[in-house]
Short mmCIF file of N, CA and C and ligand atoms in Angstrom, two decimals:
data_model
loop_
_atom_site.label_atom_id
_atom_site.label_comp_id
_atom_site.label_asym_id
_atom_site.label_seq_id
_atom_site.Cartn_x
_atom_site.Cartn_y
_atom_site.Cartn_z
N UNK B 30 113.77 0.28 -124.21
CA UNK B 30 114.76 1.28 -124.59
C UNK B 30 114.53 1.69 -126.03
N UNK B 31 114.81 2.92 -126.43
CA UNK B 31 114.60 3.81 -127.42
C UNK B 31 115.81 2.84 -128.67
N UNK B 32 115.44 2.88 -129.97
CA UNK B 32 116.58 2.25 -131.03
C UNK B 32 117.58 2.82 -130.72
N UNK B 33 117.76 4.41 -130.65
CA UNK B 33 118.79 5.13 -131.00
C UNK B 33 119.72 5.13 -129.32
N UNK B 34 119.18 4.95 -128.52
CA UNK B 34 119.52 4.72 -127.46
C UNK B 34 120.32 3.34 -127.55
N UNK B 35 120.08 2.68 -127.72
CA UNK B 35 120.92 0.97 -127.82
C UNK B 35 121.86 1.11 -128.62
N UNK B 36 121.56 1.46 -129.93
CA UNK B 36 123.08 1.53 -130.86
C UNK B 36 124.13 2.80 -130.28
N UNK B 37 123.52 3.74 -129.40
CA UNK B 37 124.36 4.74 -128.82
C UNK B 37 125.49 3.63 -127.89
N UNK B 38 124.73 2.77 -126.99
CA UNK B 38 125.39 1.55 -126.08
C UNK B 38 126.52 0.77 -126.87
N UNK B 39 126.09 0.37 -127.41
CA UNK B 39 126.95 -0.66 -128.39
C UNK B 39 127.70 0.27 -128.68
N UNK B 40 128.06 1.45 -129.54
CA UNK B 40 128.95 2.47 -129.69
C UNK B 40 129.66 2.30 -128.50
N UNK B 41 129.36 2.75 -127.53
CA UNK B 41 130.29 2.80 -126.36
C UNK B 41 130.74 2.05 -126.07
N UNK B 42 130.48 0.87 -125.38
CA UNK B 42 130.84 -0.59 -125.54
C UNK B 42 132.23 -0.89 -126.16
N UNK B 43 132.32 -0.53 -127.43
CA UNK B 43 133.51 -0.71 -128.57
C UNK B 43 134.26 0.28 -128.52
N UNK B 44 133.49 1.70 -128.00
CA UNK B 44 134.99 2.90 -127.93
C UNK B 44 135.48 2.57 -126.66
N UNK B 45 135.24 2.61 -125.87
CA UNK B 45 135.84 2.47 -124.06
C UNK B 45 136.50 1.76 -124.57
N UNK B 46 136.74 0.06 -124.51
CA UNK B 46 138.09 -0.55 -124.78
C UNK B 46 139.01 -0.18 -125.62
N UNK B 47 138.30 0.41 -126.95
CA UNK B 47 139.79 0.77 -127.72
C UNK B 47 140.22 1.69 -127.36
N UNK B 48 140.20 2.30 -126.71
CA UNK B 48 141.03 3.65 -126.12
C UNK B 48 141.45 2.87 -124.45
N UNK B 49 140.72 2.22 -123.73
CA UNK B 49 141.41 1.35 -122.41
C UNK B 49 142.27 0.95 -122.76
N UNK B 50 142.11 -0.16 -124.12
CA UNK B 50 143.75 -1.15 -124.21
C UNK B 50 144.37 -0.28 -124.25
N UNK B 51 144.96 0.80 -125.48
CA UNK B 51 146.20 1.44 -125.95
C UNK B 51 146.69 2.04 -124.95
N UNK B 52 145.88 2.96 -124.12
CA UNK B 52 146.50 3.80 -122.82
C UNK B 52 146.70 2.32 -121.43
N UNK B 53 146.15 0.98 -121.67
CA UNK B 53 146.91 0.44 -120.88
C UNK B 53 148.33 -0.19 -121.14
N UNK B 54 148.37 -0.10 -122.48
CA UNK B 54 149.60 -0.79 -123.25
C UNK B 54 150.73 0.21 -123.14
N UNK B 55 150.37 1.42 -123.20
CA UNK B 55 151.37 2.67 -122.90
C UNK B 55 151.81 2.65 -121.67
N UNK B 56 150.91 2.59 -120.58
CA UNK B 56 150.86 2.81 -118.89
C UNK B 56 151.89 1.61 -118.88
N UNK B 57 151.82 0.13 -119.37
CA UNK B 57 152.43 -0.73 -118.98
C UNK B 57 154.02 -0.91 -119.56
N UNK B 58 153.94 0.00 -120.77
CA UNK B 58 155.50 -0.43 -121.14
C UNK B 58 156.09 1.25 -120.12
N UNK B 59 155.83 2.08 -120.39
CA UNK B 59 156.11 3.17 -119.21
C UNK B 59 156.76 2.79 -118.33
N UNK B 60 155.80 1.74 -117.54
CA UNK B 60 155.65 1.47 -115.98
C UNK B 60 157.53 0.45 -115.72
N UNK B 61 157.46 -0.56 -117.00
CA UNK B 61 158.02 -1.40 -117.49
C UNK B 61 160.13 -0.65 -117.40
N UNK B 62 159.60 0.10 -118.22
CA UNK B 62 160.81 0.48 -119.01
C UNK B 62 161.85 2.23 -118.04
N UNK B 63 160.89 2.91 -117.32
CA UNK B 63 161.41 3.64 -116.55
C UNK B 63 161.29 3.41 -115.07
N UNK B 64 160.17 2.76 -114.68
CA UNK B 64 159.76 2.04 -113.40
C UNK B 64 160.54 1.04 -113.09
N UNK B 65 160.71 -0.19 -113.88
CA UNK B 65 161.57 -1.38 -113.75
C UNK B 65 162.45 -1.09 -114.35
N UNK B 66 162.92 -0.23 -115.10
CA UNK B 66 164.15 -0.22 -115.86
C UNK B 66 164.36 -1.49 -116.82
N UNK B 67 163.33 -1.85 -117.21
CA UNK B 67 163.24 -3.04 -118.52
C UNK B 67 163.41 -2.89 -119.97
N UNK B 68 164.96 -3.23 -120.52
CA UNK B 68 165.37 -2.26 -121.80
C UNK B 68 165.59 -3.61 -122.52
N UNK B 69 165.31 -3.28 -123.61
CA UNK B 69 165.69 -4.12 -124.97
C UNK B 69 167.62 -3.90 -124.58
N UNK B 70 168.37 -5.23 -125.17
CA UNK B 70 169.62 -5.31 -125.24
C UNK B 70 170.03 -3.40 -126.38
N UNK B 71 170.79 -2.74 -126.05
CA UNK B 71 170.69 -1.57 -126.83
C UNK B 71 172.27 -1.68 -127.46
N UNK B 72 172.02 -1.05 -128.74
CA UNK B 72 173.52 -0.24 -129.28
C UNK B 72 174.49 0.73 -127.83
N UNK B 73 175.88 -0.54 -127.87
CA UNK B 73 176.50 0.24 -127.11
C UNK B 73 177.69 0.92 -127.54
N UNK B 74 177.66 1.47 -128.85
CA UNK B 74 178.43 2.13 -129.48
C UNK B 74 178.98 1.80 -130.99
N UNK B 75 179.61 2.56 -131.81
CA UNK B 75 179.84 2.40 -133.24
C UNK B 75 181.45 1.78 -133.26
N UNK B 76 181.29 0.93 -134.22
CA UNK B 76 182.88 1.20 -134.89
C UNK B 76 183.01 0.46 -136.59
N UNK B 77 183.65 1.30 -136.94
CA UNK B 77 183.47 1.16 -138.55
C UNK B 77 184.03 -0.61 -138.87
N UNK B 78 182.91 -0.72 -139.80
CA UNK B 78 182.57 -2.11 -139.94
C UNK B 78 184.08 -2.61 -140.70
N UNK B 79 184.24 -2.00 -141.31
CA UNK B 79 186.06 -2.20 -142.03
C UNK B 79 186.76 -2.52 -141.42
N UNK B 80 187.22 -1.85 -140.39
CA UNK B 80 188.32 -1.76 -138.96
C UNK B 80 187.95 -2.50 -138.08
N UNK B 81 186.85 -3.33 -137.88
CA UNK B 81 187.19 -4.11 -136.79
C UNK B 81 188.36 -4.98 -136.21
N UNK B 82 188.85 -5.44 -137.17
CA UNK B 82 190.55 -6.02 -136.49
C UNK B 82 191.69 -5.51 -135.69
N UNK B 83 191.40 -3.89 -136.00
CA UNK B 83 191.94 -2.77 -135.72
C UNK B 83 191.59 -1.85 -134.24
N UNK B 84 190.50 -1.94 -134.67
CA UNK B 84 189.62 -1.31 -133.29
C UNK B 84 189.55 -1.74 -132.04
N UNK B 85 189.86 -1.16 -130.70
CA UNK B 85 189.48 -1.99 -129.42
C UNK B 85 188.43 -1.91 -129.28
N UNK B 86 188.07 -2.84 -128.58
CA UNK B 86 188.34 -4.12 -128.12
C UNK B 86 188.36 -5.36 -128.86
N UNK B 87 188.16 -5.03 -130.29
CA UNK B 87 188.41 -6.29 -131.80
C UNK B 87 189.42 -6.36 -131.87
N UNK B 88 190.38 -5.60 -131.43
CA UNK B 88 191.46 -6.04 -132.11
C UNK B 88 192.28 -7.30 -130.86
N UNK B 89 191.57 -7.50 -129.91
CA UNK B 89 192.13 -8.71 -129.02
C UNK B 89 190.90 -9.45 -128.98
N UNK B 90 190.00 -10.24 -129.57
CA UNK B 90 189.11 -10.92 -129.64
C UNK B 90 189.56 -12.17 -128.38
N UNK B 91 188.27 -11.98 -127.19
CA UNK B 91 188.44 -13.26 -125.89
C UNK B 91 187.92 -13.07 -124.98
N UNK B 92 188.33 -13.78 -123.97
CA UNK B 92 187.97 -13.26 -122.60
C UNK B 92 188.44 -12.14 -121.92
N UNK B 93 187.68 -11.63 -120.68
CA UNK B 93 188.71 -10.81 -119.96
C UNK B 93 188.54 -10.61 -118.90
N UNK B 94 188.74 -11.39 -117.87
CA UNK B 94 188.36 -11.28 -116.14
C UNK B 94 188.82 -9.75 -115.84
N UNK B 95 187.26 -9.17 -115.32
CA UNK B 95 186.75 -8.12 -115.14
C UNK B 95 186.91 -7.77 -113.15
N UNK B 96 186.56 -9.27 -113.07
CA UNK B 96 186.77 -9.00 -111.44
C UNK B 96 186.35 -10.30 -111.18
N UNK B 97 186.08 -10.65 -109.60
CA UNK B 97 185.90 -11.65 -109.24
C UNK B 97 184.20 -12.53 -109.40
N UNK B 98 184.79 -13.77 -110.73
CA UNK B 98 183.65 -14.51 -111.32
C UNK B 98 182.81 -13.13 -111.81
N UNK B 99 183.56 -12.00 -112.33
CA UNK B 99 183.19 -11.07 -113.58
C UNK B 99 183.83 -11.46 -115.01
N UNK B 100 183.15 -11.88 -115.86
CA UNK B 100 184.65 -11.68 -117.19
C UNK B 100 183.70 -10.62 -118.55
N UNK B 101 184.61 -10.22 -119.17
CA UNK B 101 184.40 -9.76 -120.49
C UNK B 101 184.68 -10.60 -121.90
N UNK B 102 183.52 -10.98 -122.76
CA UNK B 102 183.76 -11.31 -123.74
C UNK B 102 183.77 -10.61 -124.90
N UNK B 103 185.09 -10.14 -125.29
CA UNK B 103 184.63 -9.35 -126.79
C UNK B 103 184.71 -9.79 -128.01
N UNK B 104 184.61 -9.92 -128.58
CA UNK B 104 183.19 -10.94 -129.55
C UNK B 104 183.36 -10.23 -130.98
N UNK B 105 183.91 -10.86 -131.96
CA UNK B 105 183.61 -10.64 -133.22
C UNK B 105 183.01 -12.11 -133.97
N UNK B 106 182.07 -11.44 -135.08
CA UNK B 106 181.49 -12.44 -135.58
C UNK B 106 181.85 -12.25 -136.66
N UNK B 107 181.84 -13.10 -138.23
CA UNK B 107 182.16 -12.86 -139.50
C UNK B 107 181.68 -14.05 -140.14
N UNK B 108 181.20 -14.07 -141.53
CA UNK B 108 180.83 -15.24 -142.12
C UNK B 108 181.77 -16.19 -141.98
N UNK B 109 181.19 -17.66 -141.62
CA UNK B 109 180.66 -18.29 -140.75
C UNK B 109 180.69 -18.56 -139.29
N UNK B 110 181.44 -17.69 -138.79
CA UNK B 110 181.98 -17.87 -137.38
C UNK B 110 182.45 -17.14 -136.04
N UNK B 111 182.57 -17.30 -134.92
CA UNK B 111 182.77 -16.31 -134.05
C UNK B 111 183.90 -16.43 -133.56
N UNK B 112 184.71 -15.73 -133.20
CA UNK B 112 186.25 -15.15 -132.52
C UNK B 112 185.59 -14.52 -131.04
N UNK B 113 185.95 -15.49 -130.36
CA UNK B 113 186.15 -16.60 -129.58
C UNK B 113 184.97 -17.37 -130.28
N UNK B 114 185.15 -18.75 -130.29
CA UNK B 114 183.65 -19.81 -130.47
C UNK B 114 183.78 -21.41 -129.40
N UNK B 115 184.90 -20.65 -128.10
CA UNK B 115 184.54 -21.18 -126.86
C UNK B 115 184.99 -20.30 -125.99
N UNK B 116 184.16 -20.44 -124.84
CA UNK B 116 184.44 -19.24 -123.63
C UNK B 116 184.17 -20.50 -122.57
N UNK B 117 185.47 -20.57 -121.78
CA UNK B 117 185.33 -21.38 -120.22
C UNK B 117 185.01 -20.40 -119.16
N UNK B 118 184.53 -20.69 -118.70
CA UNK B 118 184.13 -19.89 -117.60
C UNK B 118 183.76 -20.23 -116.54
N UNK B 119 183.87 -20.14 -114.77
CA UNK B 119 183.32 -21.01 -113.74
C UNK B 119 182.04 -20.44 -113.57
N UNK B 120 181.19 -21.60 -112.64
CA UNK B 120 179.87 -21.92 -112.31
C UNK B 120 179.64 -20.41 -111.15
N UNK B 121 178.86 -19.43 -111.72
CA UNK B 121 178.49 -18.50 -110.89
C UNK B 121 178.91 -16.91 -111.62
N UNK B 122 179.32 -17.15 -112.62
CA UNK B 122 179.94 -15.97 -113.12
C UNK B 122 178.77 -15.09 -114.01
N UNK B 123 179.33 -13.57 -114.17
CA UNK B 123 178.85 -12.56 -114.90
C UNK B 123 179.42 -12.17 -115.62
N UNK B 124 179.23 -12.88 -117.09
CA UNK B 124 179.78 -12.70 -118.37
C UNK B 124 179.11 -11.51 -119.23
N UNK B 125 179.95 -10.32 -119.60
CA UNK B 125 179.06 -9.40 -120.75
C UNK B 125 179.84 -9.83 -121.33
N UNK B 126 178.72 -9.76 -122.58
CA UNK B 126 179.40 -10.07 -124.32
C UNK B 126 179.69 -8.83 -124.90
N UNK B 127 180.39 -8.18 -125.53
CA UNK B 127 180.92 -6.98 -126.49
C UNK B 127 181.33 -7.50 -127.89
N UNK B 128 180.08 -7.51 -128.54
CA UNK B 128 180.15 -8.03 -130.11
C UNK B 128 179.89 -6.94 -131.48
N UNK B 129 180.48 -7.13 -132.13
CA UNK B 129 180.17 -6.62 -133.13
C UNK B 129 180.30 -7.96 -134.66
N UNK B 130 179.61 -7.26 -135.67
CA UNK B 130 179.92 -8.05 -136.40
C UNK B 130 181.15 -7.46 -138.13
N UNK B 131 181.94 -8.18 -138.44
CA UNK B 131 182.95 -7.33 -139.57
C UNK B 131 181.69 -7.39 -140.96
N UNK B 132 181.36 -7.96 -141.34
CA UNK B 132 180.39 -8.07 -142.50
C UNK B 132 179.08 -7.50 -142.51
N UNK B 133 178.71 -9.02 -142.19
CA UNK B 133 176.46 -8.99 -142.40
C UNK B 133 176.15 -9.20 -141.14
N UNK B 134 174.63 -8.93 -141.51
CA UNK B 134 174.10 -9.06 -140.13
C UNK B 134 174.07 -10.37 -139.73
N UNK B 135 174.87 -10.62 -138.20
CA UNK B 135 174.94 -11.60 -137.53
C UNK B 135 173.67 -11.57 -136.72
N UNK B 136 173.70 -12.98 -135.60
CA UNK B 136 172.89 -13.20 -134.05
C UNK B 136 173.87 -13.83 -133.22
N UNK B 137 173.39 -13.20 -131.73
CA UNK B 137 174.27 -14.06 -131.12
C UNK B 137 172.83 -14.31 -129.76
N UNK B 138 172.86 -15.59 -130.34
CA UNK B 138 171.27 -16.17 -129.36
C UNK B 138 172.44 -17.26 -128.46
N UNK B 139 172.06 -17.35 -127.24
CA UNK B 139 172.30 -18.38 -126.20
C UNK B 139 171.25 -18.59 -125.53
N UNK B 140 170.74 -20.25 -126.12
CA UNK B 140 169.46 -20.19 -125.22
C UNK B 140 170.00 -20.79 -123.75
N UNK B 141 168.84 -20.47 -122.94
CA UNK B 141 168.85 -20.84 -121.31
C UNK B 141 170.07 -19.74 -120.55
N UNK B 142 170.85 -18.97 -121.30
CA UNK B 142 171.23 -17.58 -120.86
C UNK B 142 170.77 -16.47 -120.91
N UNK B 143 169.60 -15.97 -121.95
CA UNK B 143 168.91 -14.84 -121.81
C UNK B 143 169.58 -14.01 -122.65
N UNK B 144 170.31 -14.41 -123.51
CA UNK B 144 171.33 -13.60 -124.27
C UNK B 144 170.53 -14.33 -126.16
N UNK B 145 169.77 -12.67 -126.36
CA UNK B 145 169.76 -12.74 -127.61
C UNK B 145 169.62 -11.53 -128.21
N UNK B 146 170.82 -10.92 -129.38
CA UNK B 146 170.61 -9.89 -129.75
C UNK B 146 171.44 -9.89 -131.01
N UNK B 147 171.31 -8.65 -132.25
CA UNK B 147 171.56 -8.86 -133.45
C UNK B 147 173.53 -8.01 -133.60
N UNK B 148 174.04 -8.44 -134.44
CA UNK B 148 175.26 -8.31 -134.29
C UNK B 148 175.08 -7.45 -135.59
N UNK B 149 175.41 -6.39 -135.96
CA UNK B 149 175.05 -5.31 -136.72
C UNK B 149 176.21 -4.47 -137.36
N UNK B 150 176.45 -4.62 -138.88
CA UNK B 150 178.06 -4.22 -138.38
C UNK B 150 177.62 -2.80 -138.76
N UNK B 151 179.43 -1.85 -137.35
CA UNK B 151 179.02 -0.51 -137.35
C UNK B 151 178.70 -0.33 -136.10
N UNK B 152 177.80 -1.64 -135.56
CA UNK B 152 177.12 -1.04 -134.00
C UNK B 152 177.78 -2.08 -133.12
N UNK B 153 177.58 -1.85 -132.12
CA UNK B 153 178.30 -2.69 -130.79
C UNK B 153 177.15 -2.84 -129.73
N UNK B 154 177.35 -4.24 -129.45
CA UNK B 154 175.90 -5.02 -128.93
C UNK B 154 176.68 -4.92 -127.41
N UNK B 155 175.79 -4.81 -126.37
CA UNK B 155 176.30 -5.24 -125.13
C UNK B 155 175.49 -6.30 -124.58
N UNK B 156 175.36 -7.26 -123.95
CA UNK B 156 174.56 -8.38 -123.38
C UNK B 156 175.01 -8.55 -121.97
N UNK B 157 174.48 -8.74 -121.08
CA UNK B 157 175.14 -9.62 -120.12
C UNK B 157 174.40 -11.13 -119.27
N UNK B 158 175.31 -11.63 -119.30
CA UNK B 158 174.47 -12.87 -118.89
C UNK B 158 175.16 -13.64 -117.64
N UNK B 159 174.28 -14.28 -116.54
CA UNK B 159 174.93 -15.02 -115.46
C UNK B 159 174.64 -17.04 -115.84
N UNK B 160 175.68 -17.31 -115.29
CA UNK B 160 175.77 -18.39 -115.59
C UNK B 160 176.06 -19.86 -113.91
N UNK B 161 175.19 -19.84 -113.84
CA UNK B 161 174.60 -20.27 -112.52
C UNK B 161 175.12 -21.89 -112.14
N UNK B 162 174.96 -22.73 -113.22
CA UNK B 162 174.87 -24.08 -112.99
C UNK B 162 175.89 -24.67 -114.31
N UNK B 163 176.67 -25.58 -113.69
CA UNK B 163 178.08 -26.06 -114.78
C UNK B 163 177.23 -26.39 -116.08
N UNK B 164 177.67 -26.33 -117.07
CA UNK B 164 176.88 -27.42 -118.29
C UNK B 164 177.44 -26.56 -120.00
N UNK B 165 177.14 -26.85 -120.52
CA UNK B 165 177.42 -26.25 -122.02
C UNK B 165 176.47 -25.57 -122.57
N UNK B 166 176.50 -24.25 -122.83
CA UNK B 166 175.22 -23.83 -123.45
C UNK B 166 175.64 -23.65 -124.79
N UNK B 167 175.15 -23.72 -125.60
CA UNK B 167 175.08 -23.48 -127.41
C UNK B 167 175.19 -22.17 -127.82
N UNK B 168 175.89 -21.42 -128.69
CA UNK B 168 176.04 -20.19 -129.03
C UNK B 168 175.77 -20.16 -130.56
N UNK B 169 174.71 -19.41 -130.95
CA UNK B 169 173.99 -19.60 -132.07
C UNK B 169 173.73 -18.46 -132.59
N UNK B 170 174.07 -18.71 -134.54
CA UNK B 170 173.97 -17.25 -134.71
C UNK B 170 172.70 -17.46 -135.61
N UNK B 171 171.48 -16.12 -135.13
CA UNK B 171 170.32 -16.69 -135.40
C UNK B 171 169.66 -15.14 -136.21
N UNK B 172 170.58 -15.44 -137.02
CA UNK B 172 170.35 -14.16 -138.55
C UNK B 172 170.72 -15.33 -139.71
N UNK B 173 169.82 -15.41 -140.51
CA UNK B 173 170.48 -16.04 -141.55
C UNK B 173 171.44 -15.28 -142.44
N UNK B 174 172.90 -15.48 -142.62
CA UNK B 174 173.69 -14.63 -143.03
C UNK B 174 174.51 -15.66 -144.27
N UNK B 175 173.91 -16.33 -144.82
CA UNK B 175 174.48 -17.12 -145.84
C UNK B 175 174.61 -18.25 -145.98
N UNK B 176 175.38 -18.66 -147.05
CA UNK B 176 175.25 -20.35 -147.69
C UNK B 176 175.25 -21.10 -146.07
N UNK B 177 176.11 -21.12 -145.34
CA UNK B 177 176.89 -21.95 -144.39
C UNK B 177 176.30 -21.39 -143.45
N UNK B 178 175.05 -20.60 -142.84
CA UNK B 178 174.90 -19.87 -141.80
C UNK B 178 174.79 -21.19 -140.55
N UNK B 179 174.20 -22.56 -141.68
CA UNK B 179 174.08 -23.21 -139.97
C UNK B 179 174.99 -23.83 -138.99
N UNK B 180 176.01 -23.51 -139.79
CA UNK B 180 177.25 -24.10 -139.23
C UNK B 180 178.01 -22.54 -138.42
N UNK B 181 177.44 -21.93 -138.47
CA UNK B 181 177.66 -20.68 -137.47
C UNK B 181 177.65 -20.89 -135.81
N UNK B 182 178.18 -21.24 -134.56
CA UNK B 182 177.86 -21.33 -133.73
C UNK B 182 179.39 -21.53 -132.65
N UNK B 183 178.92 -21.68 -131.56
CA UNK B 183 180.17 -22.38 -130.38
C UNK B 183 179.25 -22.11 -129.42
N UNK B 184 180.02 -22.30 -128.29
CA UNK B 184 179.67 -22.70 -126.77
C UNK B 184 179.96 -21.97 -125.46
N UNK B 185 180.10 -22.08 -124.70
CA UNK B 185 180.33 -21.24 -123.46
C UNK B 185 180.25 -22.70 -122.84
N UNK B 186 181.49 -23.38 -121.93
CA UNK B 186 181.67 -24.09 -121.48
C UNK B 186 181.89 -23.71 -119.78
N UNK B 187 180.24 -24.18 -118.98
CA UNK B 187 180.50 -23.68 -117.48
C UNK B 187 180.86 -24.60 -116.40
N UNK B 188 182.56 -24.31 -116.04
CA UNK B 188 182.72 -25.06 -115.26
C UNK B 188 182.63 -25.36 -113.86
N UNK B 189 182.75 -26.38 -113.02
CA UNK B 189 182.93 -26.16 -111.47
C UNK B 189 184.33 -25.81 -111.63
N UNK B 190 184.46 -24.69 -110.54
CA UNK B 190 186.18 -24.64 -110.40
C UNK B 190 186.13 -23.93 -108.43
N UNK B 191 186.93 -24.57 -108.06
CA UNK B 191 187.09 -23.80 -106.82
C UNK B 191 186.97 -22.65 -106.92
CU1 CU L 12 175.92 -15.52 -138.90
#
């Protein structure tokens, strides 16, 4: 084979994939995100970071059976702590969280629920999570938001209940 012929190869070689990956990385979040309908947890609305005490659904911070083994948690966070920072709930249920935060930027991570997203004040987080098998999961706020952040946390307590 000719020199100029081989380094033409090798050229190609290195362009084909970089242009394969990116248009497969596109094709796949595409495929992902309007195909499967696979969305990042999103902003489900504003409310002025001042007024949260004021504002519904802050201004009744708890639970709220939505329907059967449905509940609503609406959720304020504030340095160091969360309003509610226990939620009972029975074995089988579909809990959304409705959080916001009054200050700084919070987290509200629950591992082994699938629930992790940033508490933003101003914006309103929606999550939802099922809760399958009795046990305690940990509710963790996983923004560092100050002196005391590690003492930031509570639980979701899942019970058996008829
Ligand atoms: Cu925090």
């Amino acid at each position: 084979m000719r020199r100029g012929a081989t380094v033409y190869l090798y050229e190609l070689a290195w362009i084909l994939p970089s242009i394969a990956i990116p248009v497969g990385m596109l094709a796949a979040l595409l495929v992902t995100a309007f195909g499967a309908g696979i969305h990042v947890p999103s902003v489900a609305g504003q409310v002025d970071p001042t007024k949260v005490p004021e504002t519904a659904p802050f201004d009744k911070p708890g639970l709220v059976q939505t329907g059967p083994r449905h509940y609503e948690v609406r959720m304020v966070a504030q340095i160091w702590s969360f309003t509610p920072d226990e939620i009972r709930v029975p074995t089988g249920s579909t809990v959304t969280f409705v959080a916001t935060s009054k200050d700084v930027i919070h987290g509200l991570f629950i591992p082994g629920a699938n629930v992790n997203v940033m508490l933003i004040p101003g914006q309103i987080a929606r999550v939802t999570a099922h809760f399958d098998r009795p046990g305690e999961f940990f509710i963790a706020c996983h923004e560092y938001c100050g002196i005391a952040h590690h003492t930031m946390g509570g639980r979701v307590v899942v019970e058996t209940r008829p």
